[in-house]
Tab-separated table of N, CA and C in Angstrom:
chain	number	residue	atom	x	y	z
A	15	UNK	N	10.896	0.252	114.923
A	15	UNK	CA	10.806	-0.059	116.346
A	15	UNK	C	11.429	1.083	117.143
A	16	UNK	N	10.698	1.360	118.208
A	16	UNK	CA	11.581	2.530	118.988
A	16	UNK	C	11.359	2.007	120.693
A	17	UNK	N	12.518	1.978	121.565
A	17	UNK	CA	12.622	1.481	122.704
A	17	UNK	C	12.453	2.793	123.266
A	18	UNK	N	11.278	2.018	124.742
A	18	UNK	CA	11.030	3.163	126.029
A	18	UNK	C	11.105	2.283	126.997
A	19	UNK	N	11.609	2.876	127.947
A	19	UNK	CA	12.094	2.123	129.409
A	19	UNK	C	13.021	0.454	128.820
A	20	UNK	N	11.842	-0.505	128.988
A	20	UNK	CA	12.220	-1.621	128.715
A	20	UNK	C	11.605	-2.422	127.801
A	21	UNK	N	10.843	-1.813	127.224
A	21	UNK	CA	9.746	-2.325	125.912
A	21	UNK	C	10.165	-1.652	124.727
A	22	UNK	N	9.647	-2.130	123.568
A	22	UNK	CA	9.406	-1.977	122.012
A	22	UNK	C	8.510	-1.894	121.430
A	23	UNK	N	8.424	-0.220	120.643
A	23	UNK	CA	6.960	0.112	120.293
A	23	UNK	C	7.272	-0.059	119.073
A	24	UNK	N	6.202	-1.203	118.271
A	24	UNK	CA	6.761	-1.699	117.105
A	24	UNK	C	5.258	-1.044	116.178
A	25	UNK	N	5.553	0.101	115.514
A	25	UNK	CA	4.680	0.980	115.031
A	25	UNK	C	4.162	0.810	113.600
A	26	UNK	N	2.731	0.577	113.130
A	26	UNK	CA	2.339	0.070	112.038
A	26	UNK	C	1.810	1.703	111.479
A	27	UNK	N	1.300	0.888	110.307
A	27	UNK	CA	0.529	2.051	109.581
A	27	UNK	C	-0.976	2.460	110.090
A	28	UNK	N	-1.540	1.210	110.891
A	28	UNK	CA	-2.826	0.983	111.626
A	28	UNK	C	-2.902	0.498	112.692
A	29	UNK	N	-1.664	0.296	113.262
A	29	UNK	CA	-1.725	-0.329	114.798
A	29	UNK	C	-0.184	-0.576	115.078
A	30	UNK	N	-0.486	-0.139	116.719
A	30	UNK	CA	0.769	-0.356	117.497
A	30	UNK	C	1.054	-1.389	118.640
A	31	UNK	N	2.436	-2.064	118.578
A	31	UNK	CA	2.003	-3.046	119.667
A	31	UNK	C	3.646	-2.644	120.044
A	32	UNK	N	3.272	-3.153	121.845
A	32	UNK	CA	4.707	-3.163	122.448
A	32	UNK	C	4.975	-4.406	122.495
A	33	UNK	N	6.076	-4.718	122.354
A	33	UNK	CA	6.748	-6.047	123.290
A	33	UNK	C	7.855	-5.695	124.226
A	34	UNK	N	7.575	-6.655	124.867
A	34	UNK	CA	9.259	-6.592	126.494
A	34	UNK	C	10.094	-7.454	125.738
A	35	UNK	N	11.224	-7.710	126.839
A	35	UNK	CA	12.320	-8.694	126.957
A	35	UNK	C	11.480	-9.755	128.074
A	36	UNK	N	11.933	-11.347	127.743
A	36	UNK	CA	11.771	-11.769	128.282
A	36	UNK	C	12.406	-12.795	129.219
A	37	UNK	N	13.845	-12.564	128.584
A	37	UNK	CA	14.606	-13.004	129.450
A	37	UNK	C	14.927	-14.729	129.234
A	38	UNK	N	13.870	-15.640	128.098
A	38	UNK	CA	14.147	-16.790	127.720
A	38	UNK	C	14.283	-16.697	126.702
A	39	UNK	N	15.657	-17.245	126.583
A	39	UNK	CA	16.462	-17.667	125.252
A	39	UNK	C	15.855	-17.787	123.500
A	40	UNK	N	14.840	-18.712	124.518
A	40	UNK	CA	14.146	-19.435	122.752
A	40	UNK	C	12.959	-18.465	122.077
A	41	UNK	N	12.051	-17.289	123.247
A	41	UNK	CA	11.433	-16.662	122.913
A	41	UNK	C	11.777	-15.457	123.978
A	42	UNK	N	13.070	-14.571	123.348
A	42	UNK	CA	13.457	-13.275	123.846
A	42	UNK	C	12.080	-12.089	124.189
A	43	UNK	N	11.628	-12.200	123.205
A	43	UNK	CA	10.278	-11.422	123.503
A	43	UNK	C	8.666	-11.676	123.348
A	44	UNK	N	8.424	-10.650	123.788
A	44	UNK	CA	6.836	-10.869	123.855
A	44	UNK	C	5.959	-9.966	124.010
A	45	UNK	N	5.041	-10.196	123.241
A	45	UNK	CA	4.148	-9.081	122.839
A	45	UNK	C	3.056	-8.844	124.339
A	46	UNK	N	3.112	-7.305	124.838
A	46	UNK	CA	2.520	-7.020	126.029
A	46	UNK	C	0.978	-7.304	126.065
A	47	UNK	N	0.514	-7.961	126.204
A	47	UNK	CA	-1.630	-8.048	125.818
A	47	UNK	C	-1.813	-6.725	126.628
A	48	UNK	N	-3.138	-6.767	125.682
A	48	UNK	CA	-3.506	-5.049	126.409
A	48	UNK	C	-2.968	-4.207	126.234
A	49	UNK	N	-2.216	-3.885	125.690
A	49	UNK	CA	-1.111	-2.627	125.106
A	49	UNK	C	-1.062	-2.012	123.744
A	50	UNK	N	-1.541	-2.812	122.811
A	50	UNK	CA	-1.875	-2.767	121.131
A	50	UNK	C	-2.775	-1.589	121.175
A	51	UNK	N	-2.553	-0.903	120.392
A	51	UNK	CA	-3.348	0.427	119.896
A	51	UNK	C	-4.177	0.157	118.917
A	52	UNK	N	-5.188	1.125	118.622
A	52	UNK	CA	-5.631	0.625	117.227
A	52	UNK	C	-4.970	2.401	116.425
A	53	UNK	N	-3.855	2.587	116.580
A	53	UNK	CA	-3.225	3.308	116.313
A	53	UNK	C	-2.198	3.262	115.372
A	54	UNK	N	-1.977	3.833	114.510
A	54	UNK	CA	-0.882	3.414	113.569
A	54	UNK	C	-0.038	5.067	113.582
A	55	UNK	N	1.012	5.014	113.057
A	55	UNK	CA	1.807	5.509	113.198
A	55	UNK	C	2.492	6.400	111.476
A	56	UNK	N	3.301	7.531	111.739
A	56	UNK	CA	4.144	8.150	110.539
A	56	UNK	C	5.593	7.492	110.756
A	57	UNK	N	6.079	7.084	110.241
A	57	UNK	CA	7.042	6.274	109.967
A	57	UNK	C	8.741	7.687	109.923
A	58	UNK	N	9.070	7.397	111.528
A	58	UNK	CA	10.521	7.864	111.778
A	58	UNK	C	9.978	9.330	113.417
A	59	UNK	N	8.535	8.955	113.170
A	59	UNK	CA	7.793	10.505	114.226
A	59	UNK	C	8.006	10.119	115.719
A	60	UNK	N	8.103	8.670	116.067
A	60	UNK	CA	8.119	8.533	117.309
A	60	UNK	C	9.545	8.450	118.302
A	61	UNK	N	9.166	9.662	119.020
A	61	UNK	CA	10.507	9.604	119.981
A	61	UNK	C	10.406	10.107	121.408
A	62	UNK	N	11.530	9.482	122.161
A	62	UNK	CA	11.795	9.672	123.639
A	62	UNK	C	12.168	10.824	124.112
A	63	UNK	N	11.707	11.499	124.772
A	63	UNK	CA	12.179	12.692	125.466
A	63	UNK	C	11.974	12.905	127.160
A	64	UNK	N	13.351	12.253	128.005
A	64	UNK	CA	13.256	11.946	129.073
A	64	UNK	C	12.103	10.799	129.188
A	65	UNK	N	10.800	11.070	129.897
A	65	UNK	CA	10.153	10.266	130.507
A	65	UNK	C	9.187	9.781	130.069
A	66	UNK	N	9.187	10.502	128.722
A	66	UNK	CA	7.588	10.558	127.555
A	66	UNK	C	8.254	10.510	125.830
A	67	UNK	N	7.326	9.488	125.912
A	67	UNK	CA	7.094	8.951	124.378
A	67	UNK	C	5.956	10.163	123.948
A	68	UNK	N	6.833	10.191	122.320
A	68	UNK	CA	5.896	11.347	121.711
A	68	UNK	C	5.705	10.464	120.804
A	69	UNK	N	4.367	10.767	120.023
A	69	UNK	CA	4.255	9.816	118.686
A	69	UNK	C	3.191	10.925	117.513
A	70	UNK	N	3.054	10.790	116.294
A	70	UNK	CA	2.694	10.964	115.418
A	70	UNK	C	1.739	10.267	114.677
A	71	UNK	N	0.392	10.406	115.007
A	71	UNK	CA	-0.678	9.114	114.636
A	71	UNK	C	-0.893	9.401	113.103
A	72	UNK	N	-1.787	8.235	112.312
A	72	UNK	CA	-1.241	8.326	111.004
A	72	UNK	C	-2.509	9.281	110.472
A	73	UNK	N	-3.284	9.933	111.490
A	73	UNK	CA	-3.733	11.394	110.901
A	73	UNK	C	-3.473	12.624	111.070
A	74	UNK	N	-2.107	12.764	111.855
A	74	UNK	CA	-1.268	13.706	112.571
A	74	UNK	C	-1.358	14.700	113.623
A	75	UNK	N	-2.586	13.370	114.727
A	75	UNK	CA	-2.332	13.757	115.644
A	75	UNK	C	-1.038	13.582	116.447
A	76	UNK	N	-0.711	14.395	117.581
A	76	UNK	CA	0.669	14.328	118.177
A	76	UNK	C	-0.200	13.833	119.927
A	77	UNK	N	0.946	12.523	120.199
A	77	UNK	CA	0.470	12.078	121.390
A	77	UNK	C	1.449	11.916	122.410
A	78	UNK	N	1.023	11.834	123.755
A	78	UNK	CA	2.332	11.785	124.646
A	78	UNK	C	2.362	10.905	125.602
A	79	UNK	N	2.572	10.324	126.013
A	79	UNK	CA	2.592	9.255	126.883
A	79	UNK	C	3.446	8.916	128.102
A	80	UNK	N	3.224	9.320	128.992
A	80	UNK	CA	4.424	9.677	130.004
A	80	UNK	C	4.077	8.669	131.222
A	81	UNK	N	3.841	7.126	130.515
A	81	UNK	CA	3.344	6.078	131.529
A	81	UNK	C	1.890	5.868	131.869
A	82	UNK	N	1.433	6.485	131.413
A	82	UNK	CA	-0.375	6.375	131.949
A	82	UNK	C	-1.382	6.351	130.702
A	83	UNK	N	-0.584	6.093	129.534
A	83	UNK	CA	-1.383	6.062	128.445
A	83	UNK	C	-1.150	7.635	127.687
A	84	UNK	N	-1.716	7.212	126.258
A	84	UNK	CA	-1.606	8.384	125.899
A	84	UNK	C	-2.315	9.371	125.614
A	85	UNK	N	-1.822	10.750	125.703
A	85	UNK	CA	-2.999	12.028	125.924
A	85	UNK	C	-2.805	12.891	124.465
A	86	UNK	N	-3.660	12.999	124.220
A	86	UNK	CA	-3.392	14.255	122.474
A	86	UNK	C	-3.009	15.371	123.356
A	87	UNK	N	-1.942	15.729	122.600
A	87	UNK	CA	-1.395	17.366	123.079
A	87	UNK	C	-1.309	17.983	122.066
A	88	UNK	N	-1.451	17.830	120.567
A	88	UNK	CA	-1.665	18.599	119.430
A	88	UNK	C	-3.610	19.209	119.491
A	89	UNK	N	-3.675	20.155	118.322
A	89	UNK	CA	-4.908	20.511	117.870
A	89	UNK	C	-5.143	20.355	116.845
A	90	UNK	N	-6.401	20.891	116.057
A	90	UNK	CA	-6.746	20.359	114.493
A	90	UNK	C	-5.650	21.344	113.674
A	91	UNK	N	-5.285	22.179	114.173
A	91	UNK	CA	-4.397	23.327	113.635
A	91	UNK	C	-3.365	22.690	113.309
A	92	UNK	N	-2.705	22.057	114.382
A	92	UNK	CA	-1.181	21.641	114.204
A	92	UNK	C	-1.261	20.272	113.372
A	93	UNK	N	-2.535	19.403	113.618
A	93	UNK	CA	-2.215	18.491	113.075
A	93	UNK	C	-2.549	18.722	111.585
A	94	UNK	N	-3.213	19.393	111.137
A	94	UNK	CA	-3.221	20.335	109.183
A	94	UNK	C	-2.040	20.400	109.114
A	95	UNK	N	-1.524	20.978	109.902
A	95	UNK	CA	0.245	21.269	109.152
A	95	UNK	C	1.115	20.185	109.175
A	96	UNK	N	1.290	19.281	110.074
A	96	UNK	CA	1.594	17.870	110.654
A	96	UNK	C	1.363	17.404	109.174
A	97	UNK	N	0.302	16.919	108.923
A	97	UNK	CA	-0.341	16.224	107.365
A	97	UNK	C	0.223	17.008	106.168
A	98	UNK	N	0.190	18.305	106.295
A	98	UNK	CA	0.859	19.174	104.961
A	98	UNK	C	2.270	18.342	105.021
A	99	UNK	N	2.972	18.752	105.602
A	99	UNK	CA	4.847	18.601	106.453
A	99	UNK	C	5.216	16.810	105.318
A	100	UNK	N	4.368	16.344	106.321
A	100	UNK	CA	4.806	14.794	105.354
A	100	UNK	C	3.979	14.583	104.291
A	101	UNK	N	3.031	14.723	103.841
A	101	UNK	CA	3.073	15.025	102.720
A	101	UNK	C	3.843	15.362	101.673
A	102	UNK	N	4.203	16.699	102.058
A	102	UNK	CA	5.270	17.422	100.939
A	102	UNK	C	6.494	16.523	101.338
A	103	UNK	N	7.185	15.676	102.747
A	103	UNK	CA	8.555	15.193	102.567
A	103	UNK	C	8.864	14.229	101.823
A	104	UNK	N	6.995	13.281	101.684
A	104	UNK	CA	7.079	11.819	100.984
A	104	UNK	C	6.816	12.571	99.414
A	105	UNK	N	6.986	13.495	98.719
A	105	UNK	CA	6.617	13.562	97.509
A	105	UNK	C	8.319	13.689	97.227
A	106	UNK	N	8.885	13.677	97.795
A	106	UNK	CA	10.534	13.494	97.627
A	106	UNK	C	11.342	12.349	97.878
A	107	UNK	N	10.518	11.485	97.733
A	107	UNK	CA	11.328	10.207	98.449
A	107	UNK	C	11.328	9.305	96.987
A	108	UNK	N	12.905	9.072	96.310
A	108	UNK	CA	12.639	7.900	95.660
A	108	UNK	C	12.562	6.581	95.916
């Protein structure tokens, strides 16, 4: 899960969904409708920088999101190396 503004981008391998706060007790949160990606995610890639969410889609594109949805700011270039990068980090993971 990674928090922006006041929501939670709760990041899958094939899809992303936010939830808010909601401020009642018995059901603190809630999942935003309309907000779910059919996007999934690299697991530890997504982060805040000031005003924009960066994320890491699970074919390594790089996306940015600075409130208006998100825009690819990577290329096929970066994202080859993106895919090399974790690749080689998960062949180290026991």
């Amino acid at each position: 899960a990674h928090r922006f503004g006041d929501n939670f981008w709760l990041t899958g391998e094939k899809s992303t969904e936010v939830w808010f706060p909601t401020g009642v007790l018995d059901a603190p949160f809630e999942r935003l409708q309309g907000a779910a990606l059919d996007r999934g995610g690299w697991e530890g890639t997504v982060l805040s920088i000031k005003n924009t969410l960066i994320a890491v889609d699970e074919n390594g594109g790089v996306f940015a999101n600075r409130g208006q949805g998100f825009e690819r700011i990577s290329n096929p270039g970066v994202e080859e190396q993106v895919r090399k990068a974790i690749q080689n980090q998960q062949k180290f993971i026991y």
